[in-house]
PDB file of C-alpha atoms and ligand atoms in Angstrom:
ATOM      1  CA  MET S   9    -196.878-149.259 -67.910  1.00 48.00           C
ATOM      2  CA  GLY S  10    -197.593-152.597 -69.551  1.00 58.00           C
ATOM      3  CA  PHE S  11    -194.941-152.205 -72.175  1.00 56.00           C
ATOM      4  CA  ALA S  12    -192.081-151.918 -69.684  1.00 60.00           C
ATOM      5  CA  MET S  13    -193.320-155.069 -67.986  1.00 60.00           C
ATOM      6  CA  ASP S  14    -193.511-156.913 -71.310  1.00 61.00           C
ATOM      7  CA  ALA S  15    -190.008-155.748 -72.174  1.00 55.00           C
ATOM      8  CA  ALA S  16    -188.651-156.967 -68.827  1.00 57.00           C
ATOM      9  CA  ILE S  17    -190.274-160.374 -69.303  1.00 55.00           C
ATOM     10  CA  LEU S  18    -188.860-160.524 -72.817  1.00 50.00           C
ATOM     11  CA  VAL S  19    -185.350-159.811 -71.541  1.00 48.00           C
ATOM     12  CA  ILE S  20    -185.679-162.595 -68.978  1.00 51.00           C
ATOM     13  CA  ILE S  21    -186.962-165.071 -71.560  1.00 50.00           C
ATOM     14  CA  ILE S  22    -184.176-164.254 -74.015  1.00 48.00           C
ATOM     15  CA  VAL S  23    -181.491-164.510 -71.347  1.00 47.00           C
ATOM     16  CA  LEU S  24    -182.796-167.879 -70.196  1.00 49.00           C
ATOM     17  CA  THR S  25    -182.957-169.314 -73.708  1.00 50.00           C
ATOM     18  CA  ALA S  26    -179.739-167.770 -75.032  1.00 47.00           C
ATOM     19  CA  PRO S  27    -177.415-170.352 -76.539  1.00 46.00           C
ATOM     20  CA  THR S  28    -174.672-171.189 -74.052  1.00 47.00           C
ATOM     21  CA  THR S  29    -171.686-173.465 -74.298  1.00 46.00           C
ATOM     22  CA  ARG S  30    -171.536-175.537 -71.165  1.00 55.00           C
ATOM     23  CA  SER S  31    -169.644-178.643 -70.097  1.00 57.00           C
ATOM     24  CA  ALA S  32    -172.986-180.355 -70.540  1.00 62.00           C
ATOM     25  CA  ASP S  33    -172.605-179.912 -74.300  1.00 83.00           C
ATOM     26  CA  VAL S  34    -169.610-182.277 -74.276  1.00 92.00           C
ATOM     27  CA  PRO S  35    -171.298-185.672 -74.330  1.00 95.00           C
ATOM     28  CA  CYS S  36    -170.819-188.175 -71.491  1.00 97.00           C
ATOM     29  CA  ARG S  37    -171.506-191.904 -71.707  1.00 97.00           C
ATOM     30  CA  THR S  38    -170.571-194.992 -69.753  1.00 98.00           C
ATOM     31  CA  PHE S  39    -167.264-196.650 -70.659  1.00 98.00           C
ATOM     32  CA  GLU S  40    -169.204-199.646 -71.898  1.00 98.00           C
ATOM     33  CA  GLU S  41    -171.174-197.425 -74.278  1.00 98.00           C
ATOM     34  CA  ILE S  42    -168.022-195.674 -75.511  1.00 97.00           C
ATOM     35  CA  TYR S  43    -165.585-198.573 -75.836  1.00 98.00           C
ATOM     36  CA  PRO S  44    -166.627-202.008 -77.121  1.00 97.00           C
ATOM     37  CA  SER S  45    -163.855-203.665 -75.058  1.00 98.00           C
ATOM     38  CA  GLY S  46    -160.532-203.227 -73.291  1.00 98.00           C
ATOM     39  CA  ARG S  47    -158.782-203.064 -76.655  1.00 98.00           C
ATOM     40  CA  GLU S  48    -160.565-199.884 -77.740  1.00 97.00           C
ATOM     41  CA  LEU S  49    -160.191-198.404 -74.264  1.00 98.00           C
ATOM     42  CA  CYS S  50    -156.391-198.752 -74.383  1.00 98.00           C
ATOM     43  CA  GLU S  51    -155.951-197.876 -78.044  1.00 98.00           C
ATOM     44  CA  LYS S  52    -158.539-195.129 -78.433  1.00 97.00           C
ATOM     45  CA  MET S  53    -158.455-193.225 -75.155  1.00 97.00           C
ATOM     46  CA  PHE S  54    -154.860-192.066 -75.573  1.00 96.00           C
ATOM     47  CA  ASP S  55    -155.018-191.870 -79.361  1.00 96.00           C
ATOM     48  CA  ASP S  56    -152.237-194.106 -80.629  1.00 96.00           C
ATOM     49  CA  ALA S  57    -150.083-194.093 -77.515  1.00 97.00           C
ATOM     50  CA  PHE S  58    -150.837-197.719 -76.623  1.00 98.00           C
ATOM     51  CA  VAL S  59    -151.363-200.965 -78.481  1.00 98.00           C
ATOM     52  CA  TYR S  60    -153.400-203.842 -77.047  1.00 98.00           C
ATOM     53  CA  GLU S  61    -150.969-206.766 -77.020  1.00 98.00           C
ATOM     54  CA  THR S  62    -152.233-210.307 -76.441  1.00 98.00           C
ATOM     55  CA  ASN S  63    -148.755-211.877 -76.451  1.00 98.00           C
ATOM     56  CA  LEU S  64    -147.953-211.064 -72.841  1.00 98.00           C
ATOM     57  CA  SER S  65    -144.249-211.737 -73.211  1.00 97.00           C
ATOM     58  CA  LYS S  66    -144.075-208.729 -75.521  1.00 97.00           C
ATOM     59  CA  ALA S  67    -146.363-206.415 -73.572  1.00 98.00           C
ATOM     60  CA  PHE S  68    -145.713-203.815 -70.869  1.00 98.00           C
ATOM     61  CA  THR S  69    -147.791-203.491 -67.736  1.00 98.00           C
ATOM     62  CA  MET S  70    -149.015-200.227 -66.257  1.00 98.00           C
ATOM     63  CA  TRP S  71    -148.576-201.548 -62.708  1.00 98.00           C
ATOM     64  CA  PHE S  72    -146.636-204.201 -60.827  1.00 98.00           C
ATOM     65  CA  PHE S  73    -145.770-205.495 -57.342  1.00 97.00           C
ATOM     66  CA  GLU S  74    -142.443-207.200 -57.989  1.00 95.00           C
ATOM     67  CA  ALA S  75    -139.255-205.679 -56.592  1.00 93.00           C
ATOM     68  CA  GLU S  76    -137.776-205.659 -60.065  1.00 95.00           C
ATOM     69  CA  ASN S  77    -139.729-203.870 -62.783  1.00 97.00           C
ATOM     70  CA  PRO S  78    -141.068-206.641 -65.090  1.00 98.00           C
ATOM     71  CA  ASN S  79    -141.143-204.152 -67.948  1.00 98.00           C
ATOM     72  CA  ASN S  80    -137.355-204.392 -68.156  1.00 97.00           C
ATOM     73  CA  LYS S  81    -137.573-208.067 -69.192  1.00 97.00           C
ATOM     74  CA  VAL S  82    -140.252-207.153 -71.745  1.00 98.00           C
ATOM     75  CA  ALA S  83    -138.045-204.438 -73.180  1.00 97.00           C
ATOM     76  CA  GLU S  84    -135.189-206.918 -73.414  1.00 97.00           C
ATOM     77  CA  ARG S  85    -137.390-209.404 -75.297  1.00 97.00           C
ATOM     78  CA  LEU S  86    -138.387-206.591 -77.639  1.00 98.00           C
ATOM     79  CA  GLY S  87    -134.731-205.908 -78.345  1.00 97.00           C
ATOM     80  CA  LEU S  88    -134.641-202.540 -76.608  1.00 96.00           C
ATOM     81  CA  PRO S  89    -131.510-201.343 -74.808  1.00 94.00           C
ATOM     82  CA  SER S  90    -131.541-200.792 -71.049  1.00 92.00           C
ATOM     83  CA  ALA S  91    -133.306-197.583 -70.143  1.00 92.00           C
ATOM     84  CA  ASP S  92    -130.772-195.165 -68.718  1.00 93.00           C
ATOM     85  CA  ASP S  93    -132.346-192.045 -70.207  1.00 94.00           C
ATOM     86  CA  CYS S  94    -135.941-190.887 -69.820  1.00 95.00           C
ATOM     87  CA  HIS S  95    -136.310-189.518 -73.368  1.00 91.00           C
ATOM     88  CA  LEU S  96    -139.785-188.099 -72.710  1.00 89.00           C
ATOM     89  CA  GLU S  97    -140.054-184.492 -71.610  1.00 90.00           C
ATOM     90  CA  TYR S  98    -143.096-183.482 -69.647  1.00 89.00           C
ATOM     91  CA  PHE S  99    -142.386-183.460 -65.942  1.00 87.00           C
ATOM     92  CA  HIS S 100    -139.776-186.162 -66.485  1.00 91.00           C
ATOM     93  CA  LYS S 101    -136.279-186.297 -65.085  1.00 89.00           C
ATOM     94  CA  GLU S 102    -133.481-186.553 -67.595  1.00 90.00           C
ATOM     95  CA  ALA S 103    -132.312-189.904 -66.312  1.00 92.00           C
ATOM     96  CA  PRO S 104    -134.112-192.437 -64.094  1.00 95.00           C
ATOM     97  CA  GLY S 105    -133.145-192.832 -60.453  1.00 93.00           C
ATOM     98  CA  PRO S 106    -134.417-193.562 -56.937  1.00 96.00           C
ATOM     99  CA  GLU S 107    -137.035-191.517 -55.044  1.00 95.00           C
ATOM    100  CA  PRO S 108    -137.470-190.963 -51.273  1.00 96.00           C
ATOM    101  CA  ASP S 109    -139.610-193.107 -48.970  1.00 96.00           C
ATOM    102  CA  ASN S 110    -142.620-190.825 -49.284  1.00 95.00           C
ATOM    103  CA  PHE S 111    -142.869-191.838 -52.934  1.00 96.00           C
ATOM    104  CA  THR S 112    -146.014-193.906 -52.391  1.00 96.00           C
ATOM    105  CA  GLU S 113    -148.596-193.037 -55.057  1.00 97.00           C
ATOM    106  CA  CYS S 114    -146.502-194.535 -57.897  1.00 97.00           C
ATOM    107  CA  HIS S 115    -144.616-196.885 -55.533  1.00 97.00           C
ATOM    108  CA  PRO S 116    -143.666-199.598 -58.073  1.00 97.00           C
ATOM    109  CA  TRP S 117    -141.142-197.196 -59.604  1.00 97.00           C
ATOM    110  CA  LYS S 118    -139.629-195.965 -56.327  1.00 96.00           C
ATOM    111  CA  ASP S 119    -136.151-197.420 -56.947  1.00 96.00           C
ATOM    112  CA  TYR S 120    -135.791-196.415 -60.556  1.00 95.00           C
ATOM    113  CA  SER S 121    -138.136-193.766 -61.805  1.00 97.00           C
ATOM    114  CA  CYS S 122    -138.353-191.014 -64.416  1.00 97.00           C
ATOM    115  CA  CYS S 123    -140.739-188.973 -62.252  1.00 96.00           C
ATOM    116  CA  HIS S 124    -140.107-186.798 -59.219  1.00 94.00           C
ATOM    117  CA  GLN S 125    -142.026-187.456 -56.007  1.00 93.00           C
ATOM    118  CA  ASP S 126    -143.329-183.913 -56.244  1.00 93.00           C
ATOM    119  CA  THR S 127    -145.049-184.602 -59.609  1.00 92.00           C
ATOM    120  CA  VAL S 128    -146.895-187.701 -58.459  1.00 93.00           C
ATOM    121  CA  SER S 129    -147.369-187.136 -54.739  1.00 91.00           C
ATOM    122  CA  SER S 130    -151.102-187.941 -54.812  1.00 93.00           C
ATOM    123  CA  ALA S 131    -153.920-188.945 -57.143  1.00 94.00           C
ATOM    124  CA  GLN S 132    -155.294-185.413 -56.848  1.00 94.00           C
ATOM    125  CA  LYS S 133    -151.934-183.890 -57.786  1.00 93.00           C
ATOM    126  CA  ILE S 134    -151.672-186.170 -60.813  1.00 93.00           C
ATOM    127  CA  LYS S 135    -155.215-185.385 -61.925  1.00 93.00           C
ATOM    128  CA  GLU S 136    -154.606-181.645 -61.765  1.00 93.00           C
ATOM    129  CA  ALA S 137    -151.109-181.616 -63.266  1.00 91.00           C
ATOM    130  CA  TYR S 138    -152.057-181.259 -66.935  1.00 90.00           C
ATOM    131  CA  GLY S 139    -154.800-178.617 -66.729  1.00 92.00           C
ATOM    132  CA  LYS S 140    -158.523-178.630 -66.113  1.00 94.00           C
ATOM    133  CA  GLU S 141    -159.296-180.017 -69.564  1.00 92.00           C
ATOM    134  CA  TRP S 142    -157.457-183.230 -68.679  1.00 93.00           C
ATOM    135  CA  HIS S 143    -159.373-183.968 -65.481  1.00 94.00           C
ATOM    136  CA  TRP S 144    -160.644-187.502 -65.954  1.00 95.00           C
ATOM    137  CA  ASP S 145    -163.778-186.933 -63.878  1.00 95.00           C
ATOM    138  CA  ARG S 146    -165.506-184.197 -65.872  1.00 94.00           C
ATOM    139  CA  CYS S 147    -168.485-186.476 -66.447  1.00 96.00           C
ATOM    140  CA  GLY S 148    -168.836-186.850 -62.663  1.00 96.00           C
ATOM    141  CA  PRO S 149    -166.662-188.525 -60.042  1.00 97.00           C
ATOM    142  CA  LEU S 150    -165.247-191.903 -61.070  1.00 97.00           C
ATOM    143  CA  SER S 151    -165.548-194.933 -58.834  1.00 98.00           C
ATOM    144  CA  SER S 152    -162.295-195.467 -56.956  1.00 97.00           C
ATOM    145  CA  ALA S 153    -161.887-198.789 -58.800  1.00 98.00           C
ATOM    146  CA  CYS S 154    -161.936-196.951 -62.108  1.00 98.00           C
ATOM    147  CA  GLU S 155    -159.927-193.909 -61.060  1.00 97.00           C
ATOM    148  CA  ARG S 156    -157.075-196.149 -59.908  1.00 98.00           C
ATOM    149  CA  PHE S 157    -156.379-197.104 -63.527  1.00 98.00           C
ATOM    150  CA  PHE S 158    -156.041-193.458 -64.528  1.00 97.00           C
ATOM    151  CA  VAL S 159    -153.516-192.968 -61.722  1.00 97.00           C
ATOM    152  CA  GLN S 160    -151.622-196.074 -62.833  1.00 98.00           C
ATOM    153  CA  GLU S 161    -151.513-194.911 -66.441  1.00 97.00           C
ATOM    154  CA  ALA S 162    -150.175-191.540 -65.315  1.00 96.00           C
ATOM    155  CA  CYS S 163    -147.546-193.284 -63.188  1.00 97.00           C
ATOM    156  CA  LEU S 164    -146.509-195.378 -66.179  1.00 97.00           C
ATOM    157  CA  TYR S 165    -146.306-192.315 -68.370  1.00 96.00           C
ATOM    158  CA  GLU S 166    -144.352-190.156 -65.928  1.00 96.00           C
ATOM    159  CA  CYS S 167    -142.264-192.796 -64.167  1.00 97.00           C
ATOM    160  CA  GLU S 168    -141.636-195.809 -66.421  1.00 97.00           C
ATOM    161  CA  PRO S 169    -138.179-195.520 -68.005  1.00 97.00           C
ATOM    162  CA  ASN S 170    -139.112-197.874 -70.873  1.00 97.00           C
ATOM    163  CA  ALA S 171    -141.938-195.561 -71.981  1.00 97.00           C
ATOM    164  CA  GLY S 172    -139.251-193.268 -73.353  1.00 96.00           C
ATOM    165  CA  PHE S 173    -138.521-195.762 -76.153  1.00 97.00           C
ATOM    166  CA  TYR S 174    -141.957-195.015 -77.552  1.00 97.00           C
ATOM    167  CA  ARG S 175    -141.616-191.293 -77.949  1.00 96.00           C
ATOM    168  CA  LYS S 176    -143.667-190.334 -81.008  1.00 96.00           C
ATOM    169  CA  PHE S 177    -140.955-188.013 -82.294  1.00 95.00           C
ATOM    170  CA  PRO S 178    -137.729-189.570 -81.038  1.00 94.00           C
ATOM    171  CA  ALA S 179    -134.526-187.551 -81.022  1.00 93.00           C
ATOM    172  CA  HIS S 180    -133.499-188.593 -84.543  1.00 94.00           C
ATOM    173  CA  VAL S 181    -136.908-187.529 -85.927  1.00 96.00           C
ATOM    174  CA  TYR S 182    -137.747-184.579 -83.714  1.00 95.00           C
ATOM    175  CA  ASN S 183    -137.651-181.240 -85.549  1.00 96.00           C
ATOM    176  CA  GLU S 184    -137.784-178.286 -83.212  1.00 94.00           C
ATOM    177  CA  SER S 185    -139.196-175.910 -85.829  1.00 96.00           C
ATOM    178  CA  ASP S 186    -142.032-178.247 -86.813  1.00 96.00           C
ATOM    179  CA  PRO S 187    -145.065-177.181 -84.777  1.00 96.00           C
ATOM    180  CA  ASN S 188    -146.563-180.689 -85.020  1.00 95.00           C
ATOM    181  CA  HIS S 189    -143.616-182.253 -83.234  1.00 95.00           C
ATOM    182  CA  ASN S 190    -143.289-182.528 -79.476  1.00 95.00           C
ATOM    183  CA  LYS S 191    -141.133-184.233 -76.868  1.00 93.00           C
ATOM    184  CA  TRP S 192    -143.931-185.563 -74.663  1.00 94.00           C
ATOM    185  CA  GLN S 193    -146.125-187.805 -76.785  1.00 95.00           C
ATOM    186  CA  ILE S 194    -145.774-191.571 -76.915  1.00 97.00           C
ATOM    187  CA  GLU S 195    -146.938-193.879 -79.677  1.00 98.00           C
ATOM    188  CA  GLY S 196    -147.376-197.604 -80.138  1.00 98.00           C
ATOM    189  CA  MET S 197    -146.324-198.833 -76.694  1.00 98.00           C
ATOM    190  CA  PRO S 198    -147.579-202.439 -76.376  1.00 98.00           C
ATOM    191  CA  ILE S 199    -149.686-202.905 -73.239  1.00 98.00           C
ATOM    192  CA  ARG S 200    -150.790-206.235 -71.787  1.00 98.00           C
ATOM    193  CA  ALA S 201    -154.228-207.156 -73.088  1.00 98.00           C
ATOM    194  CA  ASP S 202    -155.266-208.420 -69.648  1.00 98.00           C
ATOM    195  CA  TYR S 203    -154.396-205.040 -68.135  1.00 98.00           C
ATOM    196  CA  CYS S 204    -156.611-203.257 -70.681  1.00 98.00           C
ATOM    197  CA  ASP S 205    -159.427-205.755 -70.071  1.00 98.00           C
ATOM    198  CA  ALA S 206    -159.194-205.187 -66.317  1.00 98.00           C
ATOM    199  CA  TRP S 207    -159.380-201.418 -66.856  1.00 98.00           C
ATOM    200  CA  PHE S 208    -162.518-201.930 -68.931  1.00 98.00           C
ATOM    201  CA  ARG S 209    -164.136-204.129 -66.250  1.00 98.00           C
ATOM    202  CA  ALA S 210    -163.335-201.632 -63.491  1.00 98.00           C
ATOM    203  CA  CYS S 211    -164.756-198.630 -65.384  1.00 98.00           C
ATOM    204  CA  ARG S 212    -167.621-200.292 -67.237  1.00 98.00           C
ATOM    205  CA  TYR S 213    -170.435-198.342 -65.554  1.00 98.00           C
ATOM    206  CA  ASP S 214    -168.495-195.123 -64.896  1.00 98.00           C
ATOM    207  CA  ARG S 215    -169.008-192.153 -67.173  1.00 97.00           C
ATOM    208  CA  PHE S 216    -166.434-190.567 -69.446  1.00 97.00           C
ATOM    209  CA  CYS S 217    -166.332-188.062 -72.291  1.00 96.00           C
ATOM    210  CA  ALA S 218    -167.693-189.658 -75.462  1.00 96.00           C
ATOM    211  CA  VAL S 219    -166.287-187.195 -78.023  1.00 95.00           C
ATOM    212  CA  ASP S 220    -164.502-188.870 -80.965  1.00 94.00           C
ATOM    213  CA  SER S 221    -165.074-192.430 -79.691  1.00 93.00           C
ATOM    214  CA  GLY S 222    -163.641-191.532 -76.295  1.00 95.00           C
ATOM    215  CA  SER S 223    -160.349-189.956 -77.355  1.00 96.00           C
ATOM    216  CA  PHE S 224    -159.034-188.196 -74.243  1.00 94.00           C
ATOM    217  CA  PHE S 225    -157.108-185.819 -76.544  1.00 94.00           C
ATOM    218  CA  SER S 226    -160.225-184.762 -78.473  1.00 93.00           C
ATOM    219  CA  CYS S 227    -162.150-184.491 -75.214  1.00 94.00           C
ATOM    220  CA  ALA S 228    -159.488-182.246 -73.707  1.00 93.00           C
ATOM    221  CA  MET S 229    -159.695-179.989 -76.769  1.00 93.00           C
ATOM    222  CA  GLU S 230    -163.483-179.744 -76.379  1.00 92.00           C
ATOM    223  CA  TYR S 231    -163.200-178.998 -72.673  1.00 93.00           C
ATOM    224  CA  ALA S 232    -160.510-176.382 -73.342  1.00 92.00           C
ATOM    225  CA  LYS S 233    -162.933-174.626 -75.711  1.00 92.00           C
ATOM    226  CA  VAL S 234    -165.688-174.765 -73.118  1.00 91.00           C
ATOM    227  CA  ASP S 235    -163.347-173.496 -70.402  1.00 90.00           C
ATOM    228  CA  ASN S 236    -162.150-170.606 -72.567  1.00 88.00           C
ATOM    229  CA  THR S 237    -165.692-169.280 -72.998  1.00 82.00           C
ATOM    230  CA  GLY S 238    -165.748-168.494 -69.284  1.00 62.00           C
ATOM    231  CA  ASP S 239    -166.709-170.341 -66.149  1.00 53.00           C
ATOM    232  CA  ASP S 240    -168.255-173.413 -67.791  1.00 48.00           C
ATOM    233  CA  GLY S 241    -169.509-171.107 -70.532  1.00 46.00           C
ATOM    234  CA  VAL S 242    -172.329-169.764 -68.388  1.00 52.00           C
ATOM    235  CA  ASN S 243    -170.912-166.241 -68.098  1.00 52.00           C
ATOM    236  CA  ALA S 244    -170.220-165.896 -71.802  1.00 51.00           C
ATOM    237  CA  GLY S 245    -173.709-167.214 -72.575  1.00 52.00           C
ATOM    238  CA  LEU S 246    -175.260-164.803 -70.111  1.00 54.00           C
ATOM    239  CA  ILE S 247    -173.437-161.832 -71.595  1.00 55.00           C
ATOM    240  CA  ALA S 248    -174.461-162.845 -75.118  1.00 58.00           C
ATOM    241  CA  GLY S 249    -178.058-163.239 -73.926  1.00 54.00           C
ATOM    242  CA  VAL S 250    -178.158-159.820 -72.276  1.00 56.00           C
ATOM    243  CA  VAL S 251    -176.718-158.147 -75.380  1.00 59.00           C
ATOM    244  CA  VAL S 252    -179.289-159.845 -77.634  1.00 57.00           C
ATOM    245  CA  ALA S 253    -182.104-158.929 -75.243  1.00 59.00           C
ATOM    246  CA  CYS S 254    -181.024-155.269 -75.105  1.00 50.00           C
ATOM    247  CA  VAL S 255    -180.906-155.044 -78.899  1.00 63.00           C
ATOM    248  CA  VAL S 256    -184.379-156.562 -79.178  1.00 58.00           C
ATOM    249  CA  VAL S 257    -185.791-154.159 -76.590  1.00 60.00           C
ATOM    250  CA  ALA S 258    -184.121-151.166 -78.277  1.00 69.00           C
ATOM    251  CA  VAL S 259    -185.641-152.160 -81.629  1.00 65.00           C
ATOM    252  CA  LEU S 260    -189.064-152.565 -79.997  1.00 64.00           C
ATOM    253  CA  PHE S 261    -188.852-149.121 -78.358  1.00 63.00           C
ATOM    254  CA  GLY S 262    -187.749-147.599 -81.666  1.00 66.00           C
ATOM    255  CA  THR S 263    -190.629-149.188 -83.543  1.00 66.00           C
ATOM    256  CA  LEU S 264    -193.122-148.118 -80.901  1.00 66.00           C
ATOM    257  CA  ALA S 265    -191.802-144.544 -81.003  1.00 67.00           C
ATOM    258  CA  TYR S 266    -192.144-144.595 -84.781  1.00 67.00           C
ATOM    259  CA  PHE S 267    -195.764-145.759 -84.589  1.00 59.00           C
ATOM    260  CA  ILE S 268    -196.618-143.106 -82.006  1.00 62.00           C
ATOM    261  CA  LEU S 269    -194.955-140.402 -84.101  1.00 65.00           C
ATOM    262  CA  GLN S 270    -196.832-141.461 -87.218  1.00 68.00           C
ATOM    263  CA  GLU S 271    -200.132-141.541 -85.281  1.00 65.00           C
ATOM    264  CA  ARG S 272    -199.490-138.011 -83.995  1.00 70.00           C
ATOM    265  CA  LYS S 273    -198.754-136.813 -87.511  1.00 70.00           C
ATOM    266  CA  GLY S 274    -202.141-138.172 -88.471  1.00 67.00           C
ATOM    267  CA  GLN S 275    -200.628-140.843 -90.688  1.00 67.00           C
ATOM    268  CA  PRO S 276    -201.380-144.069 -88.799  1.00 59.00           C
ATOM    269  CA  VAL S 277    -199.310-147.002 -90.004  1.00 58.00           C
ATOM    270  CA  PHE S 278    -202.247-149.335 -89.520  1.00 56.00           C
ATOM    271  CA  ASN S 279    -205.302-147.747 -91.116  1.00 58.00           C
ATOM    272  CA  LYS S 280    -208.604-149.007 -89.883  1.00 57.00           C
ATOM    273  CA  LEU S 281    -209.805-151.630 -92.311  1.00 55.00           C
ATOM    274  CA  GLU S 282    -212.531-150.318 -94.499  1.00 52.00           C
ATOM    275  CA  ALA S 283    -215.688-152.213 -93.826  1.00 47.00           C
TER     276      ALA S 283
HETATM  277  C1  LIG X 315    -144.961-214.238 -78.197  1.00 70.42           C
HETATM  278  O1  LIG X 315    -143.794-213.518 -78.422  1.00 70.42           O
HETATM  279  C2  LIG X 315    -142.607-214.262 -78.221  1.00 70.42           C
HETATM  280  C3  LIG X 315    -141.446-213.308 -78.314  1.00 70.42           C
HETATM  281  O2  LIG X 315    -141.448-212.581 -79.500  1.00 70.42           O
HETATM  282  C4  LIG X 315    -142.556-215.381 -79.271  1.00 70.42           C
HETATM  283  O3  LIG X 315    -141.374-216.130 -79.099  1.00 70.42           O
HETATM  284  C5  LIG X 315    -143.773-216.260 -79.099  1.00 70.42           C
HETATM  285  O4  LIG X 315    -143.803-217.241 -80.107  1.00 70.42           O
HETATM  286  C6  LIG X 315    -145.050-215.438 -79.153  1.00 70.42           C
HETATM  287  N1  LIG X 315    -146.175-216.259 -78.784  1.00 70.42           N
HETATM  288  C7  LIG X 315    -147.254-216.341 -79.524  1.00 70.42           C
HETATM  289  C8  LIG X 315    -148.334-217.210 -79.019  1.00 70.42           C
HETATM  290  O5  LIG X 315    -147.394-215.740 -80.589  1.00 70.42           O
HETATM  291  C1  LIG X 316    -140.704-186.295 -49.600  1.00 70.42           C
HETATM  292  O1  LIG X 316    -139.419-186.478 -49.086  1.00 70.42           O
HETATM  293  C2  LIG X 316    -138.451-185.555 -49.607  1.00 70.42           C
HETATM  294  C3  LIG X 316    -137.068-185.970 -49.137  1.00 70.42           C
HETATM  295  O2  LIG X 316    -137.107-186.578 -47.888  1.00 70.42           O
HETATM  296  C4  LIG X 316    -138.831-184.145 -49.162  1.00 70.42           C
HETATM  297  O3  LIG X 316    -137.915-183.217 -49.691  1.00 70.42           O
HETATM  298  C5  LIG X 316    -140.223-183.847 -49.701  1.00 70.42           C
HETATM  299  O4  LIG X 316    -140.660-182.571 -49.230  1.00 70.42           O
HETATM  300  C6  LIG X 316    -141.215-184.904 -49.270  1.00 70.42           C
HETATM  301  N1  LIG X 316    -142.465-184.646 -49.966  1.00 70.42           N
HETATM  302  C7  LIG X 316    -143.660-184.801 -49.414  1.00 70.42           C
HETATM  303  C8  LIG X 316    -144.841-184.492 -50.260  1.00 70.42           C
HETATM  304  O5  LIG X 316    -143.808-185.151 -48.264  1.00 70.42           O
HETATM  305  C1  LIG X 317    -138.269-178.887 -89.889  1.00 70.42           C
HETATM  306  O1  LIG X 317    -139.534-178.274 -89.885  1.00 70.42           O
HETATM  307  C2  LIG X 317    -139.605-177.102 -90.667  1.00 70.42           C
HETATM  308  C3  LIG X 317    -141.000-176.490 -90.449  1.00 70.42           C
HETATM  309  O2  LIG X 317    -142.012-177.427 -90.689  1.00 70.42           O
HETATM  310  C4  LIG X 317    -139.319-177.437 -92.118  1.00 70.42           C
HETATM  311  O3  LIG X 317    -139.369-176.262 -92.896  1.00 70.42           O
HETATM  312  C5  LIG X 317    -137.954-178.094 -92.219  1.00 70.42           C
HETATM  313  O4  LIG X 317    -137.726-178.512 -93.543  1.00 70.42           O
HETATM  314  C6  LIG X 317    -137.850-179.291 -91.306  1.00 70.42           C
HETATM  315  N1  LIG X 317    -136.521-179.803 -91.282  1.00 70.42           N
HETATM  316  C7  LIG X 317    -136.241-181.084 -91.538  1.00 70.42           C
HETATM  317  C8  LIG X 317    -134.813-181.458 -91.442  1.00 70.42           C
HETATM  318  O5  LIG X 317    -137.112-181.896 -91.827  1.00 70.42           O
END
């Protein structure tokens, strides 16, 4: 019967065109299209966590090779006390201290770190630690040159004792019953301008989430929405499509039945046009 065939085709068409929320709906662009320069990359990507600082004597670095952490001298110049408490609470230790020899991924902080080896044992571990919505490669794999900077930033955040001085809601401000407060966020930490510029050069042609001028926080919220609609939204979209298609087909069958009934009663809905 032709009608059944038409109905089946209709279902397929509706399912295929049903609105779906997919990762693809979260826009991706190259770093160079998202951020005008290293300044915006550092200041925008992590909301207000970092400040692009051109006076290098007053700016922290996200990586180093010296035996002694150069950020300690910076902190001293900025009038900060010596960091003997981690202050931040994500995966952080309470107080900084040494890590074992297998602490290689974030090696600069091995002797005095706020992170546990177990938290930062590999780039993969770091990438996956905060949930799927925080994966930095959701616009496709990053070049290793670019990805390295994300690892370094995570090492700074988890391991650098001086980062704790920049907690957004420090102990004297933090209000446990205020839902907007937290113990993990940092704000206004001055970062070396040349470090930010290097990050920009390394990632220039890589792709990243472009939501809200490349705010990683806004991006993560978008991805969380997408993830909550099912496996990349495809399942939820498919279900919605099938439901819509079934309703349409049911209405069509109902209408057809009505026409047939009326015809049989001798009261055709469509009278032949009088010539
Ligand atoms: C950089 O900061 C240091 C320390 O605050 C200050 O003494 C110096 O004058 C600054 N340099 C420039 C070029 O502003
Ligand atoms: C690293 O070394 C510590 C102490 O020697 C050990 O407990 C831990 O399991 C090691 N971790 C890894 C990932 O090898
Ligand atoms: C803490 O936050 C709660 C909820 O927002 C508020 O009612 C209370 O006044 C705050 N306490 C202080 C000391 O600010």
